[in-house]
Short mmCIF file of N, CA and C in Angstrom, two decimals:
data_model
loop_
_atom_site.label_atom_id
_atom_site.label_comp_id
_atom_site.label_asym_id
_atom_site.label_seq_id
_atom_site.Cartn_x
_atom_site.Cartn_y
_atom_site.Cartn_z
N ILE A 7 0.84 -1.20 0.00
CA ILE A 7 0.00 0.00 0.00
C ILE A 7 0.88 1.25 0.00
N ASN A 8 1.97 1.27 0.76
CA ASN A 8 2.87 2.42 0.77
C ASN A 8 3.47 2.66 -0.61
N LYS A 9 3.80 1.57 -1.32
CA LYS A 9 4.36 1.69 -2.66
C LYS A 9 3.33 2.32 -3.61
N MET A 10 2.09 1.94 -3.47
CA MET A 10 1.01 2.49 -4.30
C MET A 10 0.82 3.98 -3.99
N LYS A 11 0.89 4.39 -2.74
CA LYS A 11 0.78 5.80 -2.37
C LYS A 11 1.91 6.61 -2.99
N LYS A 12 3.12 6.06 -2.99
CA LYS A 12 4.26 6.76 -3.58
C LYS A 12 4.07 6.94 -5.09
N ILE A 13 3.57 5.91 -5.75
CA ILE A 13 3.34 5.98 -7.19
C ILE A 13 2.28 7.04 -7.49
N ILE A 14 1.19 7.05 -6.73
CA ILE A 14 0.12 8.04 -6.92
C ILE A 14 0.66 9.44 -6.65
N TYR A 15 1.48 9.59 -5.61
CA TYR A 15 2.07 10.88 -5.29
C TYR A 15 2.96 11.37 -6.43
N ILE A 16 3.78 10.49 -6.99
CA ILE A 16 4.66 10.85 -8.10
C ILE A 16 3.85 11.26 -9.32
N ILE A 17 2.80 10.51 -9.63
CA ILE A 17 1.96 10.84 -10.78
C ILE A 17 1.30 12.20 -10.59
N ILE A 18 0.74 12.45 -9.43
CA ILE A 18 0.10 13.74 -9.15
C ILE A 18 1.12 14.87 -9.23
N SER A 19 2.31 14.66 -8.69
CA SER A 19 3.36 15.68 -8.74
C SER A 19 3.76 16.00 -10.17
N LEU A 20 3.88 14.97 -11.00
CA LEU A 20 4.23 15.18 -12.40
C LEU A 20 3.14 15.95 -13.13
N LEU A 21 1.89 15.60 -12.87
CA LEU A 21 0.78 16.31 -13.51
C LEU A 21 0.73 17.77 -13.09
N ILE A 22 0.95 18.04 -11.81
CA ILE A 22 0.94 19.42 -11.32
C ILE A 22 2.10 20.19 -11.93
N SER A 23 3.29 19.62 -11.97
CA SER A 23 4.44 20.33 -12.53
C SER A 23 4.26 20.56 -14.02
N LYS A 24 3.67 19.60 -14.73
CA LYS A 24 3.42 19.77 -16.16
C LYS A 24 2.45 20.91 -16.38
N GLU A 25 1.40 21.01 -15.58
CA GLU A 25 0.43 22.09 -15.73
C GLU A 25 1.07 23.44 -15.40
N THR A 26 1.92 23.48 -14.37
CA THR A 26 2.60 24.72 -14.02
C THR A 26 3.52 25.16 -15.15
N ILE A 27 4.24 24.24 -15.74
CA ILE A 27 5.12 24.57 -16.86
C ILE A 27 4.30 25.08 -18.03
N SER A 28 3.19 24.42 -18.34
CA SER A 28 2.40 24.85 -19.49
C SER A 28 1.78 26.23 -19.26
N GLN A 29 1.56 26.59 -17.99
CA GLN A 29 1.00 27.91 -17.72
C GLN A 29 2.07 29.00 -17.76
N THR A 30 3.32 28.67 -17.41
CA THR A 30 4.34 29.70 -17.38
C THR A 30 5.07 29.81 -18.70
N ASN A 31 5.25 28.74 -19.44
CA ASN A 31 5.89 28.80 -20.75
C ASN A 31 4.83 29.12 -21.78
N TYR A 32 4.49 30.39 -21.86
CA TYR A 32 3.36 30.79 -22.66
C TYR A 32 3.70 32.01 -23.50
N ILE A 33 3.74 31.82 -24.80
CA ILE A 33 3.83 32.91 -25.75
C ILE A 33 2.71 32.65 -26.75
N PRO A 34 1.79 33.59 -26.94
CA PRO A 34 0.60 33.30 -27.76
C PRO A 34 0.86 33.30 -29.27
N THR A 35 1.75 32.42 -29.73
CA THR A 35 2.04 32.37 -31.16
C THR A 35 1.00 31.52 -31.89
N GLY A 36 0.93 31.70 -33.21
CA GLY A 36 0.02 30.92 -34.03
C GLY A 36 -1.28 31.66 -34.31
N TYR A 37 -2.26 30.89 -34.79
CA TYR A 37 -3.57 31.45 -35.17
C TYR A 37 -4.54 31.45 -33.99
N TRP A 38 -5.31 32.53 -33.88
CA TRP A 38 -6.33 32.70 -32.86
C TRP A 38 -7.58 33.25 -33.55
N LYS A 39 -8.77 32.91 -33.01
CA LYS A 39 -10.00 33.35 -33.69
C LYS A 39 -11.10 33.68 -32.68
N TYR A 40 -11.91 34.67 -33.08
CA TYR A 40 -13.13 35.05 -32.34
C TYR A 40 -14.26 35.06 -33.36
N ILE A 41 -15.38 34.41 -33.01
CA ILE A 41 -16.58 34.44 -33.85
C ILE A 41 -17.77 34.69 -32.94
N ASN A 42 -18.62 35.65 -33.32
CA ASN A 42 -19.82 35.90 -32.50
C ASN A 42 -21.10 35.74 -33.31
N GLY A 43 -21.04 35.06 -34.43
CA GLY A 43 -22.23 34.87 -35.25
C GLY A 43 -22.16 35.64 -36.54
N VAL A 44 -21.95 36.96 -36.46
CA VAL A 44 -21.87 37.77 -37.67
C VAL A 44 -20.47 38.36 -37.89
N ASP A 45 -19.69 38.43 -36.84
CA ASP A 45 -18.34 38.99 -36.94
C ASP A 45 -17.30 37.91 -36.70
N THR A 46 -16.18 38.02 -37.41
CA THR A 46 -15.06 37.11 -37.20
C THR A 46 -13.79 37.94 -37.10
N ILE A 47 -13.00 37.66 -36.09
CA ILE A 47 -11.69 38.30 -35.94
C ILE A 47 -10.65 37.20 -35.85
N GLU A 48 -9.63 37.30 -36.68
CA GLU A 48 -8.52 36.35 -36.65
C GLU A 48 -7.24 37.11 -36.33
N PHE A 49 -6.43 36.53 -35.46
CA PHE A 49 -5.11 37.06 -35.16
C PHE A 49 -4.09 35.97 -35.46
N TYR A 50 -2.92 36.38 -35.90
CA TYR A 50 -1.79 35.48 -36.05
C TYR A 50 -0.60 36.16 -35.39
N PHE A 51 0.06 35.45 -34.47
CA PHE A 51 1.22 35.99 -33.76
C PHE A 51 2.45 35.14 -34.05
N LYS A 52 3.59 35.82 -34.16
CA LYS A 52 4.87 35.12 -34.29
C LYS A 52 5.95 35.95 -33.60
N VAL A 53 7.00 35.28 -33.18
CA VAL A 53 8.13 35.96 -32.57
C VAL A 53 8.99 36.53 -33.69
N GLY A 54 9.36 37.78 -33.55
CA GLY A 54 10.21 38.45 -34.53
C GLY A 54 11.35 39.17 -33.83
N GLU A 55 12.18 39.80 -34.62
CA GLU A 55 13.30 40.58 -34.10
C GLU A 55 13.17 42.02 -34.56
N MET A 56 13.24 42.93 -33.62
CA MET A 56 13.25 44.35 -33.93
C MET A 56 14.68 44.82 -33.81
N ASN A 57 15.23 45.41 -34.85
CA ASN A 57 16.60 45.88 -34.84
C ASN A 57 16.60 47.40 -34.92
N VAL A 58 17.01 48.02 -33.83
CA VAL A 58 17.07 49.47 -33.76
C VAL A 58 18.47 49.87 -33.31
N GLY A 59 19.14 50.63 -34.13
CA GLY A 59 20.49 51.09 -33.77
C GLY A 59 21.47 49.95 -33.58
N GLY A 60 21.30 48.87 -34.32
CA GLY A 60 22.21 47.74 -34.22
C GLY A 60 21.92 46.81 -33.06
N ILE A 61 20.87 47.08 -32.33
CA ILE A 61 20.50 46.23 -31.19
C ILE A 61 19.24 45.45 -31.55
N SER A 62 19.32 44.12 -31.44
CA SER A 62 18.15 43.27 -31.73
C SER A 62 17.39 42.99 -30.46
N THR A 63 16.08 43.13 -30.55
CA THR A 63 15.20 42.87 -29.42
C THR A 63 14.08 41.95 -29.89
N PRO A 64 13.78 40.88 -29.14
CA PRO A 64 12.65 40.02 -29.53
C PRO A 64 11.33 40.74 -29.31
N VAL A 65 10.43 40.59 -30.27
CA VAL A 65 9.10 41.18 -30.19
C VAL A 65 8.09 40.15 -30.66
N LEU A 66 6.86 40.37 -30.31
CA LEU A 66 5.76 39.56 -30.83
C LEU A 66 5.09 40.37 -31.93
N LEU A 67 5.15 39.85 -33.15
CA LEU A 67 4.51 40.51 -34.29
C LEU A 67 3.15 39.87 -34.51
N GLY A 68 2.15 40.70 -34.75
CA GLY A 68 0.81 40.18 -34.97
C GLY A 68 0.20 40.72 -36.25
N PHE A 69 -0.71 39.94 -36.78
CA PHE A 69 -1.43 40.27 -38.00
C PHE A 69 -2.89 39.96 -37.73
N HIS A 70 -3.80 40.73 -38.30
CA HIS A 70 -5.21 40.49 -37.99
C HIS A 70 -6.09 40.62 -39.22
N LYS A 71 -7.27 40.02 -39.09
CA LYS A 71 -8.30 40.06 -40.13
C LYS A 71 -9.63 40.28 -39.41
N TYR A 72 -10.42 41.21 -39.93
CA TYR A 72 -11.70 41.52 -39.30
C TYR A 72 -12.80 41.50 -40.35
N ILE A 73 -13.77 40.61 -40.14
CA ILE A 73 -14.94 40.50 -41.01
C ILE A 73 -16.15 40.91 -40.19
N LYS A 74 -16.85 41.95 -40.62
CA LYS A 74 -18.03 42.45 -39.91
C LYS A 74 -19.24 42.29 -40.80
N ASN A 75 -20.24 41.58 -40.30
CA ASN A 75 -21.47 41.33 -41.06
C ASN A 75 -21.19 40.78 -42.47
N GLY A 76 -20.20 39.93 -42.58
CA GLY A 76 -19.87 39.31 -43.86
C GLY A 76 -18.98 40.13 -44.77
N SER A 77 -18.63 41.36 -44.36
CA SER A 77 -17.77 42.22 -45.17
C SER A 77 -16.37 42.28 -44.58
N LEU A 78 -15.36 42.07 -45.41
CA LEU A 78 -13.98 42.17 -44.98
C LEU A 78 -13.61 43.63 -44.79
N LEU A 79 -13.30 44.02 -43.55
CA LEU A 79 -12.93 45.41 -43.27
C LEU A 79 -11.42 45.61 -43.19
N GLU A 80 -10.73 44.68 -42.54
CA GLU A 80 -9.29 44.81 -42.36
C GLU A 80 -8.64 43.44 -42.56
N ASN A 81 -7.44 43.44 -43.16
CA ASN A 81 -6.76 42.16 -43.36
C ASN A 81 -5.27 42.37 -43.57
N SER A 82 -4.48 41.96 -42.60
CA SER A 82 -3.02 41.95 -42.76
C SER A 82 -2.48 40.52 -42.74
N ILE A 83 -3.35 39.52 -42.65
CA ILE A 83 -2.95 38.11 -42.60
C ILE A 83 -2.08 37.71 -43.80
N PRO A 84 -2.32 38.24 -45.02
CA PRO A 84 -1.46 37.84 -46.14
C PRO A 84 0.03 38.16 -45.93
N PHE A 85 0.34 38.99 -44.93
CA PHE A 85 1.72 39.41 -44.71
C PHE A 85 2.42 38.66 -43.57
N ILE A 86 1.87 37.52 -43.13
CA ILE A 86 2.45 36.83 -41.98
C ILE A 86 3.89 36.37 -42.20
N ASN A 87 4.33 36.26 -43.44
CA ASN A 87 5.71 35.85 -43.71
C ASN A 87 6.68 37.02 -43.75
N SER A 88 6.19 38.23 -43.52
CA SER A 88 7.07 39.40 -43.50
C SER A 88 7.77 39.50 -42.14
N ASP A 89 8.81 40.33 -42.10
CA ASP A 89 9.50 40.54 -40.83
C ASP A 89 9.32 41.98 -40.36
N TYR A 90 9.92 42.29 -39.23
CA TYR A 90 9.74 43.61 -38.63
C TYR A 90 10.13 44.74 -39.58
N SER A 91 11.23 44.58 -40.29
CA SER A 91 11.74 45.65 -41.15
C SER A 91 10.79 46.00 -42.30
N GLN A 92 9.94 45.07 -42.68
CA GLN A 92 8.99 45.32 -43.77
C GLN A 92 7.76 46.10 -43.32
N ASN A 93 7.54 46.20 -42.00
CA ASN A 93 6.46 46.99 -41.42
C ASN A 93 5.07 46.60 -41.94
N LYS A 94 4.82 45.31 -42.11
CA LYS A 94 3.52 44.83 -42.58
C LYS A 94 2.66 44.32 -41.42
N PHE A 95 3.24 44.19 -40.23
CA PHE A 95 2.51 43.73 -39.06
C PHE A 95 1.50 44.79 -38.64
N THR A 96 0.45 44.38 -37.95
CA THR A 96 -0.51 45.34 -37.43
C THR A 96 -0.54 45.33 -35.90
N ILE A 97 0.16 44.38 -35.29
CA ILE A 97 0.23 44.31 -33.83
C ILE A 97 1.70 44.18 -33.45
N LEU A 98 2.13 44.97 -32.49
CA LEU A 98 3.51 44.91 -32.01
C LEU A 98 3.49 44.87 -30.49
N ILE A 99 4.06 43.81 -29.95
CA ILE A 99 4.14 43.64 -28.51
C ILE A 99 5.62 43.47 -28.17
N PHE A 100 6.13 44.35 -27.32
CA PHE A 100 7.54 44.31 -26.95
C PHE A 100 7.79 43.20 -25.96
N GLY A 101 8.86 42.46 -26.19
CA GLY A 101 9.24 41.38 -25.30
C GLY A 101 8.47 40.11 -25.61
N THR A 102 9.09 39.00 -25.29
CA THR A 102 8.45 37.70 -25.51
C THR A 102 8.70 36.80 -24.31
N GLU A 103 8.68 37.37 -23.11
CA GLU A 103 8.90 36.58 -21.91
C GLU A 103 7.83 35.51 -21.82
N SER A 104 8.25 34.28 -21.66
CA SER A 104 7.30 33.17 -21.68
C SER A 104 6.50 33.03 -20.39
N ASN A 105 6.86 33.77 -19.34
CA ASN A 105 6.11 33.63 -18.09
C ASN A 105 5.06 34.73 -17.93
N MET A 106 4.83 35.50 -18.98
CA MET A 106 3.86 36.59 -18.90
C MET A 106 2.44 36.07 -19.08
N VAL A 107 1.53 36.56 -18.28
CA VAL A 107 0.12 36.24 -18.48
C VAL A 107 -0.61 37.44 -19.06
N ARG A 108 0.11 38.55 -19.18
CA ARG A 108 -0.44 39.75 -19.81
C ARG A 108 0.62 40.31 -20.75
N ASN A 109 0.22 40.65 -21.96
CA ASN A 109 1.11 41.25 -22.94
C ASN A 109 0.46 42.53 -23.45
N ASP A 110 1.18 43.63 -23.41
CA ASP A 110 0.68 44.93 -23.86
C ASP A 110 1.44 45.39 -25.08
N GLY A 111 0.74 46.09 -25.96
CA GLY A 111 1.40 46.61 -27.15
C GLY A 111 0.50 47.55 -27.92
N HIS A 112 0.77 47.65 -29.22
CA HIS A 112 0.00 48.53 -30.10
C HIS A 112 -0.62 47.73 -31.22
N ILE A 113 -1.80 48.17 -31.67
CA ILE A 113 -2.47 47.57 -32.82
C ILE A 113 -2.84 48.70 -33.77
N LYS A 114 -2.63 48.45 -35.05
CA LYS A 114 -2.99 49.44 -36.07
C LYS A 114 -4.45 49.23 -36.45
N ASP A 115 -5.23 50.28 -36.31
CA ASP A 115 -6.61 50.28 -36.80
C ASP A 115 -6.52 50.74 -38.24
N LEU A 116 -6.56 49.78 -39.16
CA LEU A 116 -6.36 50.08 -40.58
C LEU A 116 -7.47 50.95 -41.16
N THR A 117 -8.68 50.75 -40.69
CA THR A 117 -9.82 51.52 -41.20
C THR A 117 -9.73 52.98 -40.80
N LEU A 118 -9.39 53.24 -39.55
CA LEU A 118 -9.30 54.62 -39.06
C LEU A 118 -7.90 55.21 -39.25
N ASN A 119 -6.96 54.39 -39.75
CA ASN A 119 -5.59 54.83 -39.98
C ASN A 119 -4.98 55.43 -38.71
N ASN A 120 -5.06 54.65 -37.63
CA ASN A 120 -4.53 55.11 -36.36
C ASN A 120 -4.10 53.91 -35.54
N GLU A 121 -3.39 54.16 -34.44
CA GLU A 121 -2.97 53.09 -33.54
C GLU A 121 -3.76 53.16 -32.26
N ARG A 122 -3.99 51.99 -31.69
CA ARG A 122 -4.64 51.86 -30.39
C ARG A 122 -3.76 50.98 -29.52
N TYR A 123 -4.06 50.96 -28.24
CA TYR A 123 -3.34 50.14 -27.28
C TYR A 123 -4.06 48.80 -27.18
N ILE A 124 -3.31 47.69 -27.18
CA ILE A 124 -3.90 46.35 -27.07
C ILE A 124 -3.34 45.66 -25.83
N ILE A 125 -4.21 45.00 -25.10
CA ILE A 125 -3.83 44.22 -23.92
C ILE A 125 -4.32 42.80 -24.12
N LEU A 126 -3.38 41.85 -24.11
CA LEU A 126 -3.71 40.43 -24.19
C LEU A 126 -3.55 39.83 -22.81
N LYS A 127 -4.57 39.11 -22.35
CA LYS A 127 -4.49 38.45 -21.04
C LYS A 127 -4.78 36.97 -21.23
N LYS A 128 -3.88 36.16 -20.74
CA LYS A 128 -4.05 34.71 -20.83
C LYS A 128 -5.15 34.27 -19.87
N ILE A 129 -6.13 33.56 -20.40
CA ILE A 129 -7.16 32.95 -19.57
C ILE A 129 -6.74 31.52 -19.26
N ASN A 130 -6.34 30.80 -20.30
CA ASN A 130 -5.76 29.46 -20.18
C ASN A 130 -4.92 29.26 -21.44
N PRO A 131 -4.24 28.13 -21.61
CA PRO A 131 -3.35 27.97 -22.77
C PRO A 131 -4.02 28.10 -24.14
N THR A 132 -5.34 27.98 -24.21
CA THR A 132 -6.01 28.05 -25.51
C THR A 132 -6.96 29.24 -25.64
N THR A 133 -6.96 30.13 -24.64
CA THR A 133 -7.89 31.26 -24.65
C THR A 133 -7.21 32.51 -24.11
N ILE A 134 -7.34 33.62 -24.85
CA ILE A 134 -6.84 34.90 -24.36
C ILE A 134 -7.92 35.97 -24.56
N SER A 135 -7.96 36.90 -23.62
CA SER A 135 -8.88 38.03 -23.77
C SER A 135 -8.11 39.18 -24.41
N VAL A 136 -8.83 39.97 -25.18
CA VAL A 136 -8.24 41.12 -25.86
C VAL A 136 -9.01 42.36 -25.45
N ASP A 137 -8.28 43.38 -25.03
CA ASP A 137 -8.87 44.68 -24.72
C ASP A 137 -8.17 45.73 -25.56
N LEU A 138 -8.96 46.58 -26.20
CA LEU A 138 -8.43 47.69 -26.99
C LEU A 138 -8.81 48.99 -26.30
N THR A 139 -7.87 49.92 -26.25
CA THR A 139 -8.12 51.20 -25.61
C THR A 139 -7.31 52.27 -26.33
N TYR A 140 -7.58 53.51 -25.97
CA TYR A 140 -6.79 54.61 -26.52
C TYR A 140 -5.40 54.57 -25.91
N ILE A 141 -4.42 55.08 -26.61
CA ILE A 141 -3.06 55.17 -26.08
C ILE A 141 -3.02 56.35 -25.12
N GLN A 142 -2.71 56.08 -23.87
CA GLN A 142 -2.71 57.11 -22.84
C GLN A 142 -1.61 58.14 -23.10
N GLY A 143 -1.93 59.39 -22.87
CA GLY A 143 -0.95 60.46 -23.02
C GLY A 143 -0.77 60.95 -24.44
N VAL A 144 -1.47 60.33 -25.39
CA VAL A 144 -1.37 60.76 -26.78
C VAL A 144 -2.52 61.69 -27.08
N ARG A 145 -2.22 62.87 -27.52
CA ARG A 145 -3.28 63.84 -27.79
C ARG A 145 -4.04 63.51 -29.06
N ASN A 146 -3.33 62.95 -30.02
CA ASN A 146 -3.98 62.67 -31.29
C ASN A 146 -4.55 61.26 -31.33
N ASN A 147 -5.62 61.01 -30.62
CA ASN A 147 -6.32 59.74 -30.68
C ASN A 147 -7.45 59.83 -31.69
N ARG A 148 -7.31 60.76 -32.64
CA ARG A 148 -8.33 60.92 -33.66
C ARG A 148 -7.98 60.09 -34.86
N PRO A 149 -8.91 59.66 -35.64
CA PRO A 149 -10.33 59.77 -35.37
C PRO A 149 -10.72 58.92 -34.16
N TYR A 150 -11.71 59.37 -33.46
CA TYR A 150 -12.16 58.67 -32.26
C TYR A 150 -12.87 57.38 -32.65
N GLY A 151 -12.87 56.45 -31.72
CA GLY A 151 -13.57 55.20 -31.94
C GLY A 151 -12.64 54.05 -32.28
N PHE A 152 -13.26 52.92 -32.51
CA PHE A 152 -12.55 51.68 -32.78
C PHE A 152 -13.29 50.95 -33.89
N THR A 153 -12.56 50.38 -34.81
CA THR A 153 -13.19 49.58 -35.85
C THR A 153 -13.62 48.23 -35.29
N MET A 154 -12.72 47.57 -34.57
CA MET A 154 -13.03 46.27 -33.95
C MET A 154 -13.70 46.49 -32.61
N PRO A 155 -14.36 45.46 -32.08
CA PRO A 155 -14.90 45.56 -30.72
C PRO A 155 -13.77 45.87 -29.74
N ARG A 156 -14.10 46.50 -28.65
CA ARG A 156 -13.08 46.88 -27.66
C ARG A 156 -12.69 45.73 -26.76
N HIS A 157 -13.52 44.69 -26.70
CA HIS A 157 -13.22 43.53 -25.87
C HIS A 157 -13.74 42.28 -26.56
N PHE A 158 -12.90 41.26 -26.64
CA PHE A 158 -13.33 39.97 -27.19
C PHE A 158 -12.37 38.90 -26.71
N ILE A 159 -12.79 37.65 -26.89
CA ILE A 159 -12.03 36.49 -26.45
C ILE A 159 -11.57 35.71 -27.69
N LEU A 160 -10.27 35.45 -27.75
CA LEU A 160 -9.71 34.65 -28.86
C LEU A 160 -9.45 33.23 -28.39
N THR A 161 -9.66 32.28 -29.31
CA THR A 161 -9.39 30.87 -29.03
C THR A 161 -8.32 30.38 -30.00
N ARG A 162 -7.35 29.65 -29.46
CA ARG A 162 -6.27 29.12 -30.29
C ARG A 162 -6.85 28.15 -31.32
N GLN A 163 -6.37 28.27 -32.54
CA GLN A 163 -6.86 27.41 -33.63
C GLN A 163 -5.89 26.27 -33.89
#
């Protein structure tokens, strides 16, 4: 019986450590999608390198597609094979620390030709919440408003 308890303890410990690792080693790369019936939002994230002044910094590059009521409004997904220097990304998140449960950055609102602030929060390994807001301290948040919803949940595809 003691041997069986040890085996069960080891199995439970391994499962707990595996879950802890999967929660901390988290970078939201790949395809993500939100569908609410009439609207579809797709995001694609990849790790890239930003080179400024000869210094390379890892960044998370994102691309998005927004379909509202069956009409394509925004789409940068065709550019997922581009790199930072080509400036085809629509989402830029500085840093790629794998233990982050929140990632902040900028998203280009292609329709309004402006940038907004984006906050990604990990709910679990296959779900992240997205919040869009104005960039604080920037006087030129014009035109006002947002093309995409200000809050939605993405699911890993």
